[in-house]
Coordinates of C-alpha atoms and ligand atoms in Angstrom, one line a residue:
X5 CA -2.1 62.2 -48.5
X6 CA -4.8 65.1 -49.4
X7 CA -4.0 68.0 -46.9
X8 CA -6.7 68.6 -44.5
X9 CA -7.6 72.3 -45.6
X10 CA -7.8 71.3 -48.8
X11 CA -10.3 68.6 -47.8
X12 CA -12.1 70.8 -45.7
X13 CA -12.4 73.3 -48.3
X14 CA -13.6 70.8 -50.7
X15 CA -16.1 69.5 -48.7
X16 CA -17.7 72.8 -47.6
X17 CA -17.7 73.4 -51.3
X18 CA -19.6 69.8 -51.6
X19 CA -22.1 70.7 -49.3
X20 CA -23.2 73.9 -50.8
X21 CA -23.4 72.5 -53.7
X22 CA -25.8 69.9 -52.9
X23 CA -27.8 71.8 -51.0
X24 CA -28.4 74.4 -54.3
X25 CA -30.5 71.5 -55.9
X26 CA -34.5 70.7 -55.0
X27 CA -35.5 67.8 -57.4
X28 CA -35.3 64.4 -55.4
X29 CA -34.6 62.0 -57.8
X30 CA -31.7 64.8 -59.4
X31 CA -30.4 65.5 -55.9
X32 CA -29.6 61.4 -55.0
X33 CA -27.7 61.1 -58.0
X34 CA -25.7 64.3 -57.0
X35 CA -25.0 62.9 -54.0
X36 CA -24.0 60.0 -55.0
X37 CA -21.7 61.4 -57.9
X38 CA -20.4 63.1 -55.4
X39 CA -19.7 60.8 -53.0
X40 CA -17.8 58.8 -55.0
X41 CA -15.9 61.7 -56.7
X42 CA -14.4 62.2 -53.0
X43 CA -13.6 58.8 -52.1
X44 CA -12.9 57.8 -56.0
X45 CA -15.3 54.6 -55.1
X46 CA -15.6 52.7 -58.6
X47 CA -19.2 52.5 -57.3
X48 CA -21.9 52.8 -55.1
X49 CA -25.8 52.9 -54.4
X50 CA -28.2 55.3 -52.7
X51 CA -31.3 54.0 -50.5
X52 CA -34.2 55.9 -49.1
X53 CA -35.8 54.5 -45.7
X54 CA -39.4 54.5 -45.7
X55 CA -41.6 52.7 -43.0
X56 CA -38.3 50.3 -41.6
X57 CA -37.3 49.0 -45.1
X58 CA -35.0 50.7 -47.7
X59 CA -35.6 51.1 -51.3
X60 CA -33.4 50.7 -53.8
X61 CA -32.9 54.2 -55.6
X62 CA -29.9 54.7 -57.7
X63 CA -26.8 53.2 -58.8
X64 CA -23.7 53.4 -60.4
X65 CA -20.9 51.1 -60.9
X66 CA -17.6 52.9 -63.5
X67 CA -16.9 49.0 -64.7
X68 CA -19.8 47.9 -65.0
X69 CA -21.2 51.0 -67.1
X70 CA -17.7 50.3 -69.2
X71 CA -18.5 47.3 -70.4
X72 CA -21.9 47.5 -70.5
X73 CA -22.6 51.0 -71.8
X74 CA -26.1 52.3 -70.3
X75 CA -27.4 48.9 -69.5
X76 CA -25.2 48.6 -66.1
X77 CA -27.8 50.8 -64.8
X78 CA -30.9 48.9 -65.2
X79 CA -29.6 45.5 -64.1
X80 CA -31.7 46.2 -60.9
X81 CA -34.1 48.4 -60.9
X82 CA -36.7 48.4 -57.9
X83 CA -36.2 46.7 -54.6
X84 CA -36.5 47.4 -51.0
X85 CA -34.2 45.1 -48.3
X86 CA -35.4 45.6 -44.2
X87 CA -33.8 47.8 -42.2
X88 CA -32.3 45.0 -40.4
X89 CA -29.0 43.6 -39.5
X90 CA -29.1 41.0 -43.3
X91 CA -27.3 43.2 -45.1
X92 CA -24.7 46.2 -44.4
X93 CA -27.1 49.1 -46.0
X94 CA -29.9 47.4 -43.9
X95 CA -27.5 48.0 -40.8
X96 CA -26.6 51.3 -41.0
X97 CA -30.1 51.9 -41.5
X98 CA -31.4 50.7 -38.3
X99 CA -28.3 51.9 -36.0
X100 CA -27.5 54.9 -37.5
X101 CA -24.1 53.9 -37.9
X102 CA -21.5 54.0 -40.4
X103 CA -19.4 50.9 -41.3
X104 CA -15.9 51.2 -43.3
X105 CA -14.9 47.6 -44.3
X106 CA -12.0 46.5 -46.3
X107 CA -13.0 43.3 -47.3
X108 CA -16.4 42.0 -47.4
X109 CA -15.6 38.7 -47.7
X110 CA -13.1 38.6 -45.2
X111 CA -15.9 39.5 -42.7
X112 CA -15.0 39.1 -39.0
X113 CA -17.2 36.8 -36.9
X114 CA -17.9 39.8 -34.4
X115 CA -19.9 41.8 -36.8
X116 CA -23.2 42.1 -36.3
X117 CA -24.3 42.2 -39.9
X118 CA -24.1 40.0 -43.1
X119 CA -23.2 40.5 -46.8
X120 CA -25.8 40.2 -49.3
X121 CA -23.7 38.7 -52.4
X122 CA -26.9 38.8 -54.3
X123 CA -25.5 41.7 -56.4
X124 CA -22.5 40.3 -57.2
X125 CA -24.2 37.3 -58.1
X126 CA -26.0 38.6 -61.0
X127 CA -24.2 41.4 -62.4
X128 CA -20.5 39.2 -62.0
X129 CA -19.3 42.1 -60.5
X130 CA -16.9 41.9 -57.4
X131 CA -17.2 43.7 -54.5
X132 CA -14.4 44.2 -52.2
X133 CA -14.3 47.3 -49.9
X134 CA -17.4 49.1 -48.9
X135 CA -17.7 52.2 -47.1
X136 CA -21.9 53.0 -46.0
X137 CA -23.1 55.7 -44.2
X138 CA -26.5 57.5 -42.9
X139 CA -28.2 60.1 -44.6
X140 CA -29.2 61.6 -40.9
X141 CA -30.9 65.1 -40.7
X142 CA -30.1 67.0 -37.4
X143 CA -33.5 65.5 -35.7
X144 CA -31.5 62.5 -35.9
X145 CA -33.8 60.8 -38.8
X146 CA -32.2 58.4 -40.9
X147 CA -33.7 59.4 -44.3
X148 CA -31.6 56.6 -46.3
X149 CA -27.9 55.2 -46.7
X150 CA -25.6 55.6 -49.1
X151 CA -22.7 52.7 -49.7
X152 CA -19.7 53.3 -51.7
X153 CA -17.6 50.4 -53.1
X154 CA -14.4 49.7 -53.6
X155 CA -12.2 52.8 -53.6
X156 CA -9.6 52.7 -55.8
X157 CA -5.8 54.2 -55.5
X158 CA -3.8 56.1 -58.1
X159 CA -3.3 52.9 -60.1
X160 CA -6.5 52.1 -60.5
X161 CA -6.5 48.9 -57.8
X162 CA -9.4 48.4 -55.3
X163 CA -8.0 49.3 -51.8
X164 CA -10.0 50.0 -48.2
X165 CA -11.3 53.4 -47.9
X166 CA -9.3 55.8 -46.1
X167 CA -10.5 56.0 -42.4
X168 CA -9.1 59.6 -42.4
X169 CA -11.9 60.4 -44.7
X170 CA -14.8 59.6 -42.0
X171 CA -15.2 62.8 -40.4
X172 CA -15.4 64.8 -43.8
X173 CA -17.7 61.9 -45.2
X174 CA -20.0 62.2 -42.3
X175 CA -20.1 65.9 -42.3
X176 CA -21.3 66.3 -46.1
X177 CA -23.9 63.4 -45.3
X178 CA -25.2 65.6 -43.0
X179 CA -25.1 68.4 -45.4
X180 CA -26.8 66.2 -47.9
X181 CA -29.5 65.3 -45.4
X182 CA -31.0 68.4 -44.8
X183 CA -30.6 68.9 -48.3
X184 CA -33.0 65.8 -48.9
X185 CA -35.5 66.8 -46.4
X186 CA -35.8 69.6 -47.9
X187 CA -36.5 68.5 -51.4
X188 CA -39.0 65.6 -49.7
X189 CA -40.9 68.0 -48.3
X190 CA -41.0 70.1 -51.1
X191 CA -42.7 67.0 -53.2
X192 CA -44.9 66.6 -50.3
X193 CA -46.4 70.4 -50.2
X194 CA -46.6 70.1 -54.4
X195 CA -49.2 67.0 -53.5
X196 CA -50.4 69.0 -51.0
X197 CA -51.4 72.2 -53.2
X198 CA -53.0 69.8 -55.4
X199 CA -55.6 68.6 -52.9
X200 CA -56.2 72.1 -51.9
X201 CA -56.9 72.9 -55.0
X202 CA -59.3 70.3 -55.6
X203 CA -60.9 71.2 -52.7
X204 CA -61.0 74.6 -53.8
X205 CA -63.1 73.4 -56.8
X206 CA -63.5 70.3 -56.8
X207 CA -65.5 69.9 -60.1
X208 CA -63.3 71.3 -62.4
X209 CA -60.1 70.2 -61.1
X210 CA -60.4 66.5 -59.4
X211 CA -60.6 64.3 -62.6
X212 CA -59.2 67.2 -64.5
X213 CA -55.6 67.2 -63.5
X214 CA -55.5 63.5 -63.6
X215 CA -56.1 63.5 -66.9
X216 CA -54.4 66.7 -68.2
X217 CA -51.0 65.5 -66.4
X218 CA -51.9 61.7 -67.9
X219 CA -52.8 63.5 -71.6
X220 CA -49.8 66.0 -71.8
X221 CA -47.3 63.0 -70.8
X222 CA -48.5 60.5 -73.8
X223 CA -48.5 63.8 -76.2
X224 CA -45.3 64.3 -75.7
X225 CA -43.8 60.8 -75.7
X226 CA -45.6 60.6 -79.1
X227 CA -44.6 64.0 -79.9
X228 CA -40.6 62.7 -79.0
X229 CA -40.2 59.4 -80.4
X230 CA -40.0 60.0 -83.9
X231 CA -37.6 63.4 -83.3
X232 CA -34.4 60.8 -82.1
X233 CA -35.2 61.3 -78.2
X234 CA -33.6 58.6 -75.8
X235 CA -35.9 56.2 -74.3
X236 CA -34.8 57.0 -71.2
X237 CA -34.6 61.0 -71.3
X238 CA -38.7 60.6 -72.7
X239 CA -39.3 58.6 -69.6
X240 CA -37.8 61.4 -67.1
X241 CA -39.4 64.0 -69.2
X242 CA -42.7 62.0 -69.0
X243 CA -42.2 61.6 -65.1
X244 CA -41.6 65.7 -64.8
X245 CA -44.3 66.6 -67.2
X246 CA -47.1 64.5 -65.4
X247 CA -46.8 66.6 -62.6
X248 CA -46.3 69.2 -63.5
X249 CA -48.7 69.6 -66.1
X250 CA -51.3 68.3 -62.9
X251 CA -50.5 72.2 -61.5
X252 CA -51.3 74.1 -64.5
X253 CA -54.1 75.7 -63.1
X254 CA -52.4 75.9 -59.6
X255 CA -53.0 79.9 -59.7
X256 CA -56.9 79.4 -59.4
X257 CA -56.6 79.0 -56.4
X258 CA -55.9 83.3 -55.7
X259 CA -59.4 83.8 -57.9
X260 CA -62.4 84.6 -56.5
X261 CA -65.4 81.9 -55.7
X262 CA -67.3 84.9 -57.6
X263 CA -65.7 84.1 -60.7
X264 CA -64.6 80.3 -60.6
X265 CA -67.7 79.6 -60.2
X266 CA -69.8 81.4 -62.1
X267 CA -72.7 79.4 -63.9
X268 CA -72.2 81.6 -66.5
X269 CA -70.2 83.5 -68.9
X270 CA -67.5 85.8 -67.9
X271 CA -67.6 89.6 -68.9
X272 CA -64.7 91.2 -69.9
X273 CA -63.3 92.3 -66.6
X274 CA -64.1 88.9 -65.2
X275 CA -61.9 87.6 -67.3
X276 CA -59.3 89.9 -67.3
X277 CA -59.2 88.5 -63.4
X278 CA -59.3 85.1 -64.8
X279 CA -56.3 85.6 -66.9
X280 CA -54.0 85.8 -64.1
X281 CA -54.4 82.6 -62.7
X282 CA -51.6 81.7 -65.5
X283 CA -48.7 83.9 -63.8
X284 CA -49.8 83.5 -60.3
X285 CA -49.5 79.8 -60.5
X286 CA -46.1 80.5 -62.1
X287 CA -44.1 82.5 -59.7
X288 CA -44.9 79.8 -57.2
X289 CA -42.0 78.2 -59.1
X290 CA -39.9 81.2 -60.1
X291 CA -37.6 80.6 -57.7
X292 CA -35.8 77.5 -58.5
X293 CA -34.8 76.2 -61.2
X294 CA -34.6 72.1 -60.8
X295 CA -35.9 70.6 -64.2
X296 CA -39.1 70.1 -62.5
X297 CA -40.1 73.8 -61.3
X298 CA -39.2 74.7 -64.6
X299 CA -41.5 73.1 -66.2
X300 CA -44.0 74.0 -64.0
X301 CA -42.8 77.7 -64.3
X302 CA -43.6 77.3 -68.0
X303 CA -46.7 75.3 -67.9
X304 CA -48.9 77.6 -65.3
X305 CA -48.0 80.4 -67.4
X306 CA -48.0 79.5 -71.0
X307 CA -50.7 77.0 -71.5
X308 CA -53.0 79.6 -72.8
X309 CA -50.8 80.8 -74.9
X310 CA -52.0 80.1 -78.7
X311 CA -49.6 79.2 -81.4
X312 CA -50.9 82.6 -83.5
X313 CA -50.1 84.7 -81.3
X314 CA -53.8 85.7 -80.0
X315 CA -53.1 83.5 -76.3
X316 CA -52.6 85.3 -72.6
X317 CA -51.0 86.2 -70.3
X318 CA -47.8 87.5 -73.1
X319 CA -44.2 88.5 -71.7
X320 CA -44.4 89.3 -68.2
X321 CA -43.1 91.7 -66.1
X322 CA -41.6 90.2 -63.0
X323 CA -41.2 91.9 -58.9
X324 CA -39.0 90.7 -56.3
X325 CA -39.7 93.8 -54.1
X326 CA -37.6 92.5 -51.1
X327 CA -35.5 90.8 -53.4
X328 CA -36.1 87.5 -51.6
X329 CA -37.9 85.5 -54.1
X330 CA -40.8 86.5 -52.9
X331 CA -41.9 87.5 -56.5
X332 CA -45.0 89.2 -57.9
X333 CA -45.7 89.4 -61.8
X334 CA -47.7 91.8 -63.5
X335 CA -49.4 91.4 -67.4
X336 CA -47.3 93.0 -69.9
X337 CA -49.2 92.6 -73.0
X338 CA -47.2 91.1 -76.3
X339 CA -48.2 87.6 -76.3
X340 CA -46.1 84.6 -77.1
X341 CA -46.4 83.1 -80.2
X342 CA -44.8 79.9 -82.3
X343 CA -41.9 77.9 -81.0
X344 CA -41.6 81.1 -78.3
X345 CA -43.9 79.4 -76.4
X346 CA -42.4 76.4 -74.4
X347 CA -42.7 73.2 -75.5
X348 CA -44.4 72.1 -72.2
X349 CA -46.5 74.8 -72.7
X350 CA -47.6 73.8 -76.1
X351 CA -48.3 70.4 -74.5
X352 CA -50.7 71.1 -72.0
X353 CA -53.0 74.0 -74.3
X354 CA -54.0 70.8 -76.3
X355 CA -54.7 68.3 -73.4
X356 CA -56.3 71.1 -71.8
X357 CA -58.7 72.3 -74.2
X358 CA -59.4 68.4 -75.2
X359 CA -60.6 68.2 -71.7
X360 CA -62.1 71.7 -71.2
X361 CA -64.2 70.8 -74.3
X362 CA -65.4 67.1 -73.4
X363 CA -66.6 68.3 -70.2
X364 CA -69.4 69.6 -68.4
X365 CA -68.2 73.2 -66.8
X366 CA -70.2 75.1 -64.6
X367 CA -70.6 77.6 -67.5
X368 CA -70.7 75.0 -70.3
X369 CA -71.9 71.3 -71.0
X370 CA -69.5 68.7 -72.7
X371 CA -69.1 68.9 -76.2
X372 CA -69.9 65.7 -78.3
X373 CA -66.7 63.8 -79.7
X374 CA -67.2 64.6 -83.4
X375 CA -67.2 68.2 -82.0
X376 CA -64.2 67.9 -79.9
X377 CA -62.1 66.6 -82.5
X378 CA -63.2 68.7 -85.3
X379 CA -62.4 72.4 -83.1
X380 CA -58.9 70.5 -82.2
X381 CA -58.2 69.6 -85.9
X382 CA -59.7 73.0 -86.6
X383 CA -57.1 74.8 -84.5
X384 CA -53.8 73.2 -85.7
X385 CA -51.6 76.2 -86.8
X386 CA -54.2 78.8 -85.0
X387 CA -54.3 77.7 -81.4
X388 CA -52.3 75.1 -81.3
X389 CA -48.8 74.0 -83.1
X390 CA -49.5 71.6 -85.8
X391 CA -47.3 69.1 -84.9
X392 CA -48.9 69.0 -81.5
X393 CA -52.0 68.6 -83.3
X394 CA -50.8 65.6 -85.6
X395 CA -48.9 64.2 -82.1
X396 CA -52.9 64.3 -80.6
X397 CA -54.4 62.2 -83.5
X398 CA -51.7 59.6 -83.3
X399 CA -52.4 59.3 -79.6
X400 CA -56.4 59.2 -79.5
X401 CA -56.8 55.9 -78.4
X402 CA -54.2 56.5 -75.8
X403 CA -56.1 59.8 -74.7
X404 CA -59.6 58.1 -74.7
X405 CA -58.1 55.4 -72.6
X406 CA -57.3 58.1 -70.2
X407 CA -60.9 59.5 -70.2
X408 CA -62.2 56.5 -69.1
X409 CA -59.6 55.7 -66.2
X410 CA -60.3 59.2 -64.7
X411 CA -63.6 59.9 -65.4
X412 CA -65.9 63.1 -64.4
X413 CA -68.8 62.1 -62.1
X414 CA -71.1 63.2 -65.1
X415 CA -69.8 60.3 -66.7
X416 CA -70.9 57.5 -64.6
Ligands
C2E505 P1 -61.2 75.6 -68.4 O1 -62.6 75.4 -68.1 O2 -60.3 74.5 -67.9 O3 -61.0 75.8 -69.9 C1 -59.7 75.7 -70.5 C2 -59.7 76.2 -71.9 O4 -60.5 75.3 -72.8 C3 -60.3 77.6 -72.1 O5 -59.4 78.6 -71.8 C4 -60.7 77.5 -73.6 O6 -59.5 77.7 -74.4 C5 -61.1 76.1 -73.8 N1 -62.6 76.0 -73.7 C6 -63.3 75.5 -72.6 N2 -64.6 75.6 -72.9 C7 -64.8 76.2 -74.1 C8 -65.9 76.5 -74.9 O7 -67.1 76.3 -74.5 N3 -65.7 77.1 -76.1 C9 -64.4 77.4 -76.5 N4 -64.2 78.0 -77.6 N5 -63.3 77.1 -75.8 C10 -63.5 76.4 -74.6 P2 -59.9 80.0 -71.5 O8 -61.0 80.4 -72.3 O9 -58.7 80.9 -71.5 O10 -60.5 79.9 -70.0 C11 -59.6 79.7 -68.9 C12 -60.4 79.3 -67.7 O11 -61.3 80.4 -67.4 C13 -61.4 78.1 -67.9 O12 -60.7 76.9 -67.7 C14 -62.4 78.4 -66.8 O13 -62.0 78.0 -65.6 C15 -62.5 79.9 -66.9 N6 -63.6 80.4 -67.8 C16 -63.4 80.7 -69.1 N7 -64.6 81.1 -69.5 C17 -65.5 81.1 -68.5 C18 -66.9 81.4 -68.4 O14 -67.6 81.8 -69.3 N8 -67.5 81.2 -67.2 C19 -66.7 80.7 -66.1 N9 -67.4 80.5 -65.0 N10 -65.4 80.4 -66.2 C20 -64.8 80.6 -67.4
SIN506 C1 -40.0 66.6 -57.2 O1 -39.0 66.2 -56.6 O2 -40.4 66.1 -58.2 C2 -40.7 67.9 -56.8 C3 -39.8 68.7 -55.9 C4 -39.1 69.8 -56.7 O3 -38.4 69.5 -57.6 O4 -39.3 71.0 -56.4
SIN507 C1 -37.4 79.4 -64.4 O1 -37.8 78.9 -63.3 O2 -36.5 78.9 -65.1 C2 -37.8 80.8 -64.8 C3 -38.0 81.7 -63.6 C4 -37.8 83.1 -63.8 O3 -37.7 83.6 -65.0 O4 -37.6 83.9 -62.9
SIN508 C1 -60.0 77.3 -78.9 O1 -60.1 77.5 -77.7 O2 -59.5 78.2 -79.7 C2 -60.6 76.1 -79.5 C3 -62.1 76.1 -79.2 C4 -63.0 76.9 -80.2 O3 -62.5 77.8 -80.8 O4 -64.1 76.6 -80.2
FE509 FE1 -55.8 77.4 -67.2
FE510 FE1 -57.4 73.7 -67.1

C-alpha cells in the first residue's frame, strides 16, 4: 500500500500542476493522463456537461492504442449522452456523485444507473472496473465527468479501484475544476475581445478576421503538407492558428478613433501610433505560454514584420513594473527579418495584406484581382517569405472560396 504522505504529496503536486496550464482542449488531456497515472487505469474518457447532456471529449485506452497504434483514438470521435441515469458518466453527471464499481457487468439490481456496452461493442474492448467522478468547481457546478477503467495491479491484471484512493481522487478533481473554469472562461473573454473589437470598428474587422483566421489556417496546412507534418498535428495547429490569427489586430483596440478611422492617409507620427497596435495586442498574451497564447503572442506582434527586414515593430523591449504580469512593451528598433520572424507570423502578413489589398478601407478602395496577385507575387522574398508566397498560389481557389463565404458588405 502507497503511504498516505506520499499520496498526499503527490497529489498536491498533481494539482498544481494542472492548474499551471490554460488551453482547454491541452488541459482535459492532462487531466486525464493524470488521472489515470494515479490510479494506473489502462483507460479512461473525459466529458464536458453543457446544457444537461455531456459531450464526448477525449480518450485514451493503453490496449487499445497497442494494437492499434494512433487509430484507437479516433474510433469515436464526437458524441454527447444525457445527463441522465442511462449511463454511469450520465449519472455522476446529474447527481454530482462519484461511483467506484468493480465490475460492470456484475451490476447490482439496487443501482440506479445502467451500463452503456455500446463501447465495448465496437471497439471489442472489455470493460471491467470503472471508477467516474465530477469535475465540480467550489460553486458546486458540475463542469464534466471523468471515468477511469479498469485499474490494473502490479501484474498487469484488471482489478477494482482502490476505495482508499477516493478522497485524494476527489480532491485533485476539485483542483482540476477550477483549473477548467478557468481556462473556459478564458476562451470565453478571447470571443469576447473579438466582438469588442468589431464593435470598435466594425468595417475593418467584422469580415476581416473571419477571413484572415480562415486564410492563415489553409496557408499553413498547404504550407505543412508537403514538409512531412502529421495529419493530425496540421489539424491542432490549424485549430490554434484560426484563432489566433482572428486577434492579430487585437491591439487596435488602445488606438485612437482619430487615427483608425481616418478617411485618409496617415502622417508619419500617425503612424508611428499605428505601429503599436502590433505589441499591445501581444502582451495581452505574454503571460502564458499554452500553445495557443503563444501563437497569438507571435501573431499580434509579428505580422508586419517583412521577410527583408524593412517590417515593424522589431525586438521589443519588455516591462513588468510590478512584476505581476502586468507587462508593458516599448519599440526597440532592429526589425525581424527571415526565418527570425515566427512562422505564424509569416502566415498571417500574407493573408493579411491579401485582404488589406482586396478591400475597401476607409483610406483606400479594393484593389482589382490582377492587382492583388501581382503586388503578392511581387513581394515574395521582399515582404513576404517565398515559400509562403508559393504556399498562397497553390491555395487560391481555397482563399477565394473564403472571400466569398465572409464577404465585406461592399461586396453584396
Ligand atoms: P490594414 O488596413 O488591415 O492593412 C494591413 C496591411 O495591408 C498594411 O499594413 C499594408 O501592408 C497592406 N496594405 C493595405 N492597404 C494597402 C495599400 O493601399 N497599399 C499598400 N502598399 N499596402 C497596403 P500597414 O501599412 O503596416 O498598416 C497597418 C494598419 O494601419 C492598416 O491595417 C490600417 O488599419 C492602418 N493604416 C495604414 N495606413 C493607413 C492610412 O493611410 N490611413 C488609415 N486611416 N489607416 C491606415
Ligand atoms: C483556448 O482554449 O483555445 C483559448 C484559451 C487559452 O488557451 O488561453
Ligand atoms: C510567449 O508567450 O511565449 C512569449 C512571451 C514573452 O516573451 O514574455
Ligand atoms: C506591401 O505591403 O509591401 C505590398 C503592397 C505594395 O507594396 O503595394
Ligand atoms: Fe495589423
Ligand atoms: Fe489586419
Amino acid at each position: 500500500m502507497k503511504d498516505a504522505q506520499h499520496i498526499l504529496t503527490q497529489i498536491i503536486y498533481l494539482g498544481q500542476e494542472i492548474t499551471q496550464v490554460k488551453d482547454v482542449d491541452l488541459l482535459l488531456e492532462k487531466i486525464l493522463t493524470l488521472a489515470r497515472n494515479f490510479t494506473n487505469a489502462d483507460a479512461g474518457s473525459i466529458y464536458v456537461k453543457h446544457n444537461h447532456r455531456l459531450f464526448f471529449k477525449y480518450a485514451q485506452n493503453d490496449s487499445i492504442q497497442k494494437q492499434h497504434g494512433d487509430h484507437g483514438k479516433l474510433i469515436y470521435s464526437t458524441f454527447s449522452l444525457p445527463a441522465d441515469n442511462t449511463s454511469i458518466a450520465g449519472y455522476v453527471a446529474h447527481t454530482g456523485r462519484m461511483v467506484n464499481i468493480p465490475n460492470v457487468y456484475a451490476l447490482g439490481e439496487d443501482v440506479p444507473f445502467s451500463f452503456d456496452k455500446t463501447y465495448d461493442v465496437v471497439t471489442g474492448y472489455k470493460t471491467r472496473s470503472v471508477l467516474a467522478f465530477p469535475l465540480k468547481t467550489p460553486q458546486e457546478e458540475i463542469l464534466g465527468v471523468l471515468q477511469l477503467i479498469n485499474a490494473k495491479d502490479g501484474n498487469g491484471n484488471i482489478v477494482a479501484f482502490n476505495t482508499d484512493d477516493e478522497p485524494f481522487i476527489m480532491y485533485f478533481a476539485n483542483s482540476a475544476a477550477i483549473a477548467l473554469e478557468r481556462a473556459q472562461l478564458t476562451r470565453e473573454i478571447i470571443l469576447r475581445m473579438l466582438r469588442m473589437a468589431e464593435m470598435r470598428d466594425p468595417k475593418e474587422t467584422g469580415a476581416h478576421v473571419n477571413r484572415v483566421g480562415a486564410y492563415a489556417a489553409v496557408l499553413y496546412e498547404t504550407w505543412a503538407s508537403p514538409r512531412g507534418i502529421s495529419k493530425e498535428q496540421i489539424e491542432k495547429t490549424k485549430d490554434i492558428l484560426r484563432m489566433a490569427a482572428m486577434l492579430h489586430d487585437v491591439g487596435k483596440v488602445a488606438i485612437s478613433d482619430l487615427i483608425l478611422k481616418k478617411p485618409a492617409r496617415l502622417n508619419v507620427d500617425e503612424f508611428e501610433i499605428m505601429k503599436q497596435h502590433t505589441f499591445l495586442g501581444a502582451r495581452l498574451f505574454a503571460d502564458s505560454h499554452s500553445e495557443f497564447d503563444v501563437a497569438a503572442f507571435y501573431i499580434a506582434l509579428e505580422h508586419h514584420e517583412r521577410w527583408d527586414g524593412m517590417g515593424y515593430p522589431g525586438t521589443v523591449i519588455w516591462h513588468d513594473p510590478f512584476g505581476v504580469g502586468a507587462v508593458y512593451a516599448k519599440n526597440s528598433g532592429t526589425p525581424k527579418r527571415g526565418e527570425e520572424i515566427h512562422l505564424y507570423g509569416r502566415i498571417v502578413a500574407v493573408a493579411d495584406v491579401y485582404d488589406a489589398l482586396s478591400s475597401k478601407r476607409c483610406y483606400k478602395d479594393a484593389w482589382n484581382e490582377d492587382q492583388v496577385l501581382r503586388t503578392i507575387r511581387e513581394e515574395s522574398g521582399r515582404h513576404f517569405d517565398p515559400d509562403m508566397v508559393i504556399a498562397f498560389f497553390k491555395s487560391l481557389d481555397a482563399l477565394r472560396g473564403i472571400r466569398k463565404q465572409y464577404p465585406d458588405d461592399s461586396d453584396l
